Tab-separated table of C-alpha atoms in Angstrom:
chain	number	residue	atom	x	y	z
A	4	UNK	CA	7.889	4.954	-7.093
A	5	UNK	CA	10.455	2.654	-8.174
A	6	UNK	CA	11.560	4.899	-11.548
A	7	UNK	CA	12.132	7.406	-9.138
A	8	UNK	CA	14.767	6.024	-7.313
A	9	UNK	CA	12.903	4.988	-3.934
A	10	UNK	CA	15.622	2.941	-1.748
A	11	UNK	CA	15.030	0.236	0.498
A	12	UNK	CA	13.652	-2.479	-1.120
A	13	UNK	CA	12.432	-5.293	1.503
A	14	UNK	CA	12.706	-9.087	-0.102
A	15	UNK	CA	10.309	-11.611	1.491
A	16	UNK	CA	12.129	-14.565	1.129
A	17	UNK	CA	10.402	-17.955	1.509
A	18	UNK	CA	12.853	-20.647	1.995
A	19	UNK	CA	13.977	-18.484	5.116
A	20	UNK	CA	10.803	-17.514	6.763
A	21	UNK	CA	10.853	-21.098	8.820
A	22	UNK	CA	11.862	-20.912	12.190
A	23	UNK	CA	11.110	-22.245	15.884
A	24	UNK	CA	10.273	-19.303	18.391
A	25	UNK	CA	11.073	-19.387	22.466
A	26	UNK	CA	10.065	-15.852	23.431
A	27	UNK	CA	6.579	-15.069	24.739
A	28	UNK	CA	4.541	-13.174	21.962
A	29	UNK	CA	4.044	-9.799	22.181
A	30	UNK	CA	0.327	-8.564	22.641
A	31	UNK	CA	-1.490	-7.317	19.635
A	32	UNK	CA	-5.016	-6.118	19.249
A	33	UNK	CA	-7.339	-8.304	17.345
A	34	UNK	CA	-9.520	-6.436	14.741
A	35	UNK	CA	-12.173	-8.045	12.858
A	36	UNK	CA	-11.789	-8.668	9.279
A	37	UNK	CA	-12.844	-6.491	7.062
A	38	UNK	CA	-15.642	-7.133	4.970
A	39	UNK	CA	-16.029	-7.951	1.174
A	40	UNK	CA	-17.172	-4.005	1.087
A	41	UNK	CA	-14.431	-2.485	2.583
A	42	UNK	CA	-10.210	-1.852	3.248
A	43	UNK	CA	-7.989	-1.145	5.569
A	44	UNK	CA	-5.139	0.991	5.582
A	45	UNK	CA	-2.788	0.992	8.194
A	46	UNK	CA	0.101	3.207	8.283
A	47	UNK	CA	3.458	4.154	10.668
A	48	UNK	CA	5.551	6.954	10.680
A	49	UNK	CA	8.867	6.075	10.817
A	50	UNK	CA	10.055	8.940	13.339
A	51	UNK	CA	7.339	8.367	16.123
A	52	UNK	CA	9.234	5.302	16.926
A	53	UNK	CA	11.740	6.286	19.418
A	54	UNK	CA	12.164	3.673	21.679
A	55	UNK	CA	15.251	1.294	21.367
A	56	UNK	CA	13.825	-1.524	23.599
A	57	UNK	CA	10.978	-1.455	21.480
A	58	UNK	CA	13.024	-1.586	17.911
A	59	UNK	CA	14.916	-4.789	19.882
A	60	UNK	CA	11.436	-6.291	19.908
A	61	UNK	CA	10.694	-5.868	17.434
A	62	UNK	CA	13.769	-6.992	15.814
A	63	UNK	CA	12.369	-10.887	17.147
A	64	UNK	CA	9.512	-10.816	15.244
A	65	UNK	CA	11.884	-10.928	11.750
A	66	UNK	CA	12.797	-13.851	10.764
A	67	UNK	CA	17.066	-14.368	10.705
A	68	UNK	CA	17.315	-13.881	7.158
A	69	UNK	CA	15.243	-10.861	7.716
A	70	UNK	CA	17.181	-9.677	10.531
A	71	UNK	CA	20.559	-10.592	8.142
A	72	UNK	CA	19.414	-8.278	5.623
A	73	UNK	CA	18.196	-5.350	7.644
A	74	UNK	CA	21.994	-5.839	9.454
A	75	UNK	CA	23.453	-5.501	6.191
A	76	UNK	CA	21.351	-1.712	5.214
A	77	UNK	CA	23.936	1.138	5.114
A	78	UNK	CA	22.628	4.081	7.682
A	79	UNK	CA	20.735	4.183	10.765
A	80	UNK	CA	17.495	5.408	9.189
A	81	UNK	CA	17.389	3.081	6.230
A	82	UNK	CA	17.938	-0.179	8.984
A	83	UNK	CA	15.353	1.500	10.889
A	84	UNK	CA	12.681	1.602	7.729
A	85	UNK	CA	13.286	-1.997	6.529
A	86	UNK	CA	13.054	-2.950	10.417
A	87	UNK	CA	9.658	-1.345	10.379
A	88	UNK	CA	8.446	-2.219	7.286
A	89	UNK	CA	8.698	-5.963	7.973
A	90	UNK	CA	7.000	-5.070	11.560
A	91	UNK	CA	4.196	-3.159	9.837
A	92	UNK	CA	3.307	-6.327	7.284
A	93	UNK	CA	3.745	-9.155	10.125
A	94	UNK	CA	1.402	-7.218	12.915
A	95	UNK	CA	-0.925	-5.499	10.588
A	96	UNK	CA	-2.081	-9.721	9.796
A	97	UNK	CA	-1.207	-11.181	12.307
A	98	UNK	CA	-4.117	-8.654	13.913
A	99	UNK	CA	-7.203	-10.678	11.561
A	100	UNK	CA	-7.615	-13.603	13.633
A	101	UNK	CA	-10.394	-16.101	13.208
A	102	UNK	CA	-10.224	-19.482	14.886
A	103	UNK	CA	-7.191	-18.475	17.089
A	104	UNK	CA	-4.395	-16.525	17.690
A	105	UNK	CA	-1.722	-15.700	14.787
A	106	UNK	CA	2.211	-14.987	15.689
A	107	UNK	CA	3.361	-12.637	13.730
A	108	UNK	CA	6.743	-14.064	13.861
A	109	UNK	CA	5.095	-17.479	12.207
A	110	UNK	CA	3.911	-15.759	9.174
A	111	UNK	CA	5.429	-16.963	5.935
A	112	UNK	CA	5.801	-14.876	2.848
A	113	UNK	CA	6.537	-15.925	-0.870
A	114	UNK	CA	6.603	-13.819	-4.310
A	115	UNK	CA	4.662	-14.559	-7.265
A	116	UNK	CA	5.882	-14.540	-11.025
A	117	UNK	CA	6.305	-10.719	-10.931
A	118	UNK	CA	7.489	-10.240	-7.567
A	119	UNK	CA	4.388	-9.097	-5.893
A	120	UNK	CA	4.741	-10.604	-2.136
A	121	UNK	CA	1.761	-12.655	-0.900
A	122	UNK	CA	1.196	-14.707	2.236
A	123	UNK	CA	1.788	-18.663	2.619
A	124	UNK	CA	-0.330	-20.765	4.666
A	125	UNK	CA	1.044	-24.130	5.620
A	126	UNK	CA	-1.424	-26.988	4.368
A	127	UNK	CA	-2.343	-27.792	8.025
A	128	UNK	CA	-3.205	-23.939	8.400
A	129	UNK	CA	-6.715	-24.177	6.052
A	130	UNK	CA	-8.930	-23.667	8.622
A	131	UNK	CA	-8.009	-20.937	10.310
A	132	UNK	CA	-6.043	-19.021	7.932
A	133	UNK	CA	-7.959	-15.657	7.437
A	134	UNK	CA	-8.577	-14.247	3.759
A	135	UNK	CA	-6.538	-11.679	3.584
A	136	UNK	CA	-4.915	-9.732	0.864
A	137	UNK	CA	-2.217	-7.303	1.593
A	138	UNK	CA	-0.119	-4.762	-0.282
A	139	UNK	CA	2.767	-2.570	1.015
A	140	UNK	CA	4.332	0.687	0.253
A	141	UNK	CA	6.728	3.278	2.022
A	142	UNK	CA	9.203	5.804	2.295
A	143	UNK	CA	12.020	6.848	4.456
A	144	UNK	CA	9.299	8.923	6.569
A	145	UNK	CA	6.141	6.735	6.365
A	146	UNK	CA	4.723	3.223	6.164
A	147	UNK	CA	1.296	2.057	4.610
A	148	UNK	CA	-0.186	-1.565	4.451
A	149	UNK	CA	-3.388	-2.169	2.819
A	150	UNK	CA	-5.664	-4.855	3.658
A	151	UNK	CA	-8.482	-6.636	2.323
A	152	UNK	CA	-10.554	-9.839	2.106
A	153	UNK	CA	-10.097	-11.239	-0.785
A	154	UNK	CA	-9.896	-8.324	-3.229
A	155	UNK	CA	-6.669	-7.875	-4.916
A	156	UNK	CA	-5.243	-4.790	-3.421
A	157	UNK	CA	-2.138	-1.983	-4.437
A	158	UNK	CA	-0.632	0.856	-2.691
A	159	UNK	CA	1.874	3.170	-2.785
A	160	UNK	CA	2.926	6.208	-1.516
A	161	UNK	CA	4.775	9.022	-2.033
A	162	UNK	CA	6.264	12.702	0.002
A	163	UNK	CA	4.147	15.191	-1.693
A	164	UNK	CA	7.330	17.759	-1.244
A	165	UNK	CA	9.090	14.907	-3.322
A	166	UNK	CA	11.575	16.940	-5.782
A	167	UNK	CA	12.077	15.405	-9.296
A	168	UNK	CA	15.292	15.486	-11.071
A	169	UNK	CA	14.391	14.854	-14.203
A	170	UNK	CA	12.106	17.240	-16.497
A	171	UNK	CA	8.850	15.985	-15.682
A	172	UNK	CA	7.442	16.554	-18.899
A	173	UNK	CA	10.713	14.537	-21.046
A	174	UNK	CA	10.002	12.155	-17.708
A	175	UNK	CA	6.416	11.682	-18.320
A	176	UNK	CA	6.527	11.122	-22.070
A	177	UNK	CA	8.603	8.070	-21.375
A	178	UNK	CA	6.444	6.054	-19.389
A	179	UNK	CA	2.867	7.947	-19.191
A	180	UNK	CA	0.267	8.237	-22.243
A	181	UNK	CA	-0.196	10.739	-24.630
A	182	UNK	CA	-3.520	11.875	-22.552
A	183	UNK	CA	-1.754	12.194	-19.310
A	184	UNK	CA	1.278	14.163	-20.998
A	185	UNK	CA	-1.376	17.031	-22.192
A	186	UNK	CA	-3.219	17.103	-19.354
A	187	UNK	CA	0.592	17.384	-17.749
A	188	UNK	CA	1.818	19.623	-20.145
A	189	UNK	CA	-1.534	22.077	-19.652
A	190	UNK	CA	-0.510	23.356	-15.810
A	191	UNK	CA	1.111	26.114	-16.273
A	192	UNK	CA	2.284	26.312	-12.652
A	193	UNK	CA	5.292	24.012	-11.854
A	194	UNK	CA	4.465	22.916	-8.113
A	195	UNK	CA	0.991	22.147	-9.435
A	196	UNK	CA	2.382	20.347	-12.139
A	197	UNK	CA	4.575	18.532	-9.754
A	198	UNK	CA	2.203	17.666	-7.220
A	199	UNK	CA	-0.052	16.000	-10.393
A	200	UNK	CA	2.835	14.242	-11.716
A	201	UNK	CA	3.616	12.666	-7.949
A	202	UNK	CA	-0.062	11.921	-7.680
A	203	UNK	CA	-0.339	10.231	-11.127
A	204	UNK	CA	2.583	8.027	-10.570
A	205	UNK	CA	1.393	6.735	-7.311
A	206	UNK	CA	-2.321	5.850	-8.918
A	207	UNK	CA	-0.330	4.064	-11.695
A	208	UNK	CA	1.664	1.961	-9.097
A	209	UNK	CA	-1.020	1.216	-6.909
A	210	UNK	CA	-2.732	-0.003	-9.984
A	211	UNK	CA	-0.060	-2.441	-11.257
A	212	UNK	CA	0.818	-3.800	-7.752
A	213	UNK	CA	-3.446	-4.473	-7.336
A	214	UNK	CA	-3.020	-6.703	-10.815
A	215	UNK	CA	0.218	-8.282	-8.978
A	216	UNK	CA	2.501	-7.509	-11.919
A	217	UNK	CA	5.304	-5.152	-12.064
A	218	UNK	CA	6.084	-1.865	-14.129
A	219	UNK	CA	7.940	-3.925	-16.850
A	220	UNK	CA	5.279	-6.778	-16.795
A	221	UNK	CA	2.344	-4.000	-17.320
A	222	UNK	CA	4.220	-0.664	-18.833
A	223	UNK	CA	2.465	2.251	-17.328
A	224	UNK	CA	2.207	3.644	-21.348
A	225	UNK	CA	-0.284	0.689	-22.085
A	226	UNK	CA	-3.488	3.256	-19.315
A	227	UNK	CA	-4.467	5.900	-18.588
A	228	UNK	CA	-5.990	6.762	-15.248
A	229	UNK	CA	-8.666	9.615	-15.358
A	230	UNK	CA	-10.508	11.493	-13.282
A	231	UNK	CA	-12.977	14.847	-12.950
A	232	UNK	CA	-12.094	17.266	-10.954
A	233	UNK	CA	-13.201	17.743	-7.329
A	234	UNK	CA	-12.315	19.574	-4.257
A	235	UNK	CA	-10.359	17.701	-1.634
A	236	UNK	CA	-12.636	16.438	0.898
A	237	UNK	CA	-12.266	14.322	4.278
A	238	UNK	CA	-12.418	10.491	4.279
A	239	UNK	CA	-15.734	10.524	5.724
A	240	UNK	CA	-17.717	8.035	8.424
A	241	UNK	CA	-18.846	6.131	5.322
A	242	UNK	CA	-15.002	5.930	3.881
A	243	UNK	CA	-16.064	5.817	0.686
A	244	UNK	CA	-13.748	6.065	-2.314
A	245	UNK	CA	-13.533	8.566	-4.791
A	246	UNK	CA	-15.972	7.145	-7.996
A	247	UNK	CA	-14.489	9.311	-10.346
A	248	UNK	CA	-10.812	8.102	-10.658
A	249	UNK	CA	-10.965	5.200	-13.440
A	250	UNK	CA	-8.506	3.659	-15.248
A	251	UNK	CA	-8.423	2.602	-19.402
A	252	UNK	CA	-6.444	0.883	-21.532
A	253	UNK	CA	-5.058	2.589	-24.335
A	254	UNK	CA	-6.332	-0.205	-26.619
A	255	UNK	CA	-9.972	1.575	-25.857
A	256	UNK	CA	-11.279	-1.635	-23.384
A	257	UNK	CA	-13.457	0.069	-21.678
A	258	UNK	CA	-14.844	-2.997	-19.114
A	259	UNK	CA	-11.455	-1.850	-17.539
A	260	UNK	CA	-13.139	0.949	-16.183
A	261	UNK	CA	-15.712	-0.478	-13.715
A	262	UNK	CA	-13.249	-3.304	-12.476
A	263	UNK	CA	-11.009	-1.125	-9.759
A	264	UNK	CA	-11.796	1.357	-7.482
A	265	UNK	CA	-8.809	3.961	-6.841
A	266	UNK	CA	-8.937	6.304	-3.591
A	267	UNK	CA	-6.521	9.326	-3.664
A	268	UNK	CA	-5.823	10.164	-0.560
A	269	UNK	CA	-3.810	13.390	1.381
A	270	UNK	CA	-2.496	11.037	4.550
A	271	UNK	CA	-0.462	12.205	7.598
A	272	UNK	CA	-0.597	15.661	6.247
A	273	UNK	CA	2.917	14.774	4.057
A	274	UNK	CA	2.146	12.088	1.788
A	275	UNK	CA	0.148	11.187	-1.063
A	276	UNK	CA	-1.381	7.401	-0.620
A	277	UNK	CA	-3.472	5.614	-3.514
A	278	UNK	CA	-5.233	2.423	-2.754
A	279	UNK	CA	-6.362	0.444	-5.752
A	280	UNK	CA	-9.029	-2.367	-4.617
A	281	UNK	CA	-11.112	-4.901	-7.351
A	282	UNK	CA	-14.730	-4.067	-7.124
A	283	UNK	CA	-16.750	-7.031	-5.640
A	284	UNK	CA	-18.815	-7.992	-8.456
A	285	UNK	CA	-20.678	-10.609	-6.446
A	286	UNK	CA	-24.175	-9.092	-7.256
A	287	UNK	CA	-23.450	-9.736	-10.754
A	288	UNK	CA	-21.131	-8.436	-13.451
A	289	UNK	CA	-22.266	-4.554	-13.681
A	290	UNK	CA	-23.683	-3.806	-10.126
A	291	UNK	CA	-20.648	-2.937	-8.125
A	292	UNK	CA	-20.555	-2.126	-4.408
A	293	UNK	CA	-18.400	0.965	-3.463
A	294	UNK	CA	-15.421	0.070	-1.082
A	295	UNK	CA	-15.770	1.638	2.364
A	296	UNK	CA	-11.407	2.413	3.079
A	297	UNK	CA	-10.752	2.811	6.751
A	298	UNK	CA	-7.327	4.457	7.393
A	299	UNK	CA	-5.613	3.456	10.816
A	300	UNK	CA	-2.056	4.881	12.392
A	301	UNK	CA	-0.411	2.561	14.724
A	302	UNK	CA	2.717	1.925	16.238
A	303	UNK	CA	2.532	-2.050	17.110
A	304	UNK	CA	2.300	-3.236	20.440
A	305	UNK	CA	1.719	0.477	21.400
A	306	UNK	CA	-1.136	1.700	20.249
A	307	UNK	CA	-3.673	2.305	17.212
A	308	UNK	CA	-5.698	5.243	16.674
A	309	UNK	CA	-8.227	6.066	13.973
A	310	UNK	CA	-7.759	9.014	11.541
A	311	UNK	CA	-10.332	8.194	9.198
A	312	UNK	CA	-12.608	11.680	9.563
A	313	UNK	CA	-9.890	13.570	10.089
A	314	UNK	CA	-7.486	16.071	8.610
A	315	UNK	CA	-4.544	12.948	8.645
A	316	UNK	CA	-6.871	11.125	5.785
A	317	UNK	CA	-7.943	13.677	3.116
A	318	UNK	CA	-9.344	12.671	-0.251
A	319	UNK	CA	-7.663	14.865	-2.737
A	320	UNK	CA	-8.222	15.883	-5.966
A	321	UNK	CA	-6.352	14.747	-9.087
């Protein structure tokens, strides 16, 4: 929620991502790729990381430029959150093997026209490099990365206590659309009306970081997302998103509508997480198969433990 005034900002750099490693590699769990009909979401909390031999480790995965910057983060928790972030990206791929073992300290990162980061496979890397499509967001107190193959993929996150300074209303008629301001501007009661605004900004995030463009690239003014209502409900065995969250533009183009598929999710019991995924229209232009999200919680080298089907990965309402 960049508007907002979110902090750390993590840069990946390419022209100092190169670099010649001497330490064993740490051991990481393969998992299998997803498929073209579902995502992953993997996510840390910042907090359950305790152990200081652990944060040395995994200070040698970073690259030195990484490790520079994170060095040069004012306060202990902020260093800590950049220190994971990076972590988070680098393991979460590294995990997709397919003709051999990835290093996550090997992985190279660049940034398109808009900033969006994406991965960067060496030339001599073609046949083994997995598919993958990632997208990362996080806060002081949590960590998400979303993964996919293939699909173009956003996230972002956000503390559903999350005060706002502004007037969300004055706030909302700057950047959101005349249809999201009434439908704002009709809760009468102010956490509700908070909670909506939180959850709106996050779908509109997740959206533009699927496209890879930024806020300024794609003003959030130019959709609308929209939804029905529905009770909050578990991400169940099936993991299938919520079909009733769309987006449109304001311009009336409706073919927008069938082309993403947004999940809405309650995660860790403290956050609000939307995933934004492009449809796999492989089975022609208007038959669209349904994204099956699975939601992970890991702590890298220490363990990984499902919370899809449970109370830690709600679909909510919006």
């Amino acid at each position: 929620m960049n508007l907002l005034r979110r902090t750390v900002r993590i840069p990946m750099n390419t022209f100092c991502l190169h670099r010649t490693f001497a330490a064993s590699a740490l051991h990481l769990a393969p998992v299998q790729l997803p498929s073209r009909a579902e995502s992953h979401l993997w996510y840390l909390v910042p907090d359950e990381v305790k152990s200081v031999s652990l944060l040395g480790q995994y200070s040698e995965i970073l690259s030195p430029c990484e490790n520079e910057y994170v060095a040069c983060i004012r306060g202990e928790q902020l260093k800590k959150t950049a220190l994971l972030a990076r972590v988070l990206v680098r393991t979460t791929i590294a995990r997709y093997q397919t003709d051999g073992y990835i290093d996550p300290r090997s992985l190279k990162f660049r940034k398109n026209i808009h900033g969006k980061p994406e991965l960067e496979w060496d030339n001599d890397d073609s046949g083994s490099r997995p598919p993958v499509q990632f997208n990362i967001s996080h806060t002081a107190s949590l960590i998400a990365c979303g993964v996919t193959n293939s699909s173009p993929i956003g996230v972002d996150i956000e503390k559903k206590d999350r005060k706002i300074q502004n007037n969300i209303i004055s706030f909302a008629r700057r950047y959101f659309t005349p249809n999201e301001v009434e439908r704002l501007s009709s809760i009468s009661d102010l956490n509700v009306q908070r909670q909506h605004f939180l959850k709106l900004w996050t779908l509109k995030e997740a959206y533009v970081k699927a496209l890879g463009k930024g806020i300024s690239a794609l003003p959030f003014s130019t959709f609308t997302i929209k939804s029905r209502n529905f009770e909050k409900k578990e991400l169940n065995g099936s993991g299938d998103s919520d079909p009733e969250i769309t987006v449109e533009s304001v311009d009336g183009q409706r073919s927008l509508l069938s082309n993403w598929q947004f999940t809405l999710l309650e995660l860790a019991g403290t956050h609000f997480a939307a995933v934004c995924v492009a449809r796999d229209g492989s089975m022609g232009d208007k038959c669209f198969t349904p994204k099956k999200l699975t939601v992970m919680k890991t702590i890298p080298f220490v363990g990984d433990e499902s919370m899809s089907g449970t109370d830690a990965a709600i679909v909510c309402g919006f």
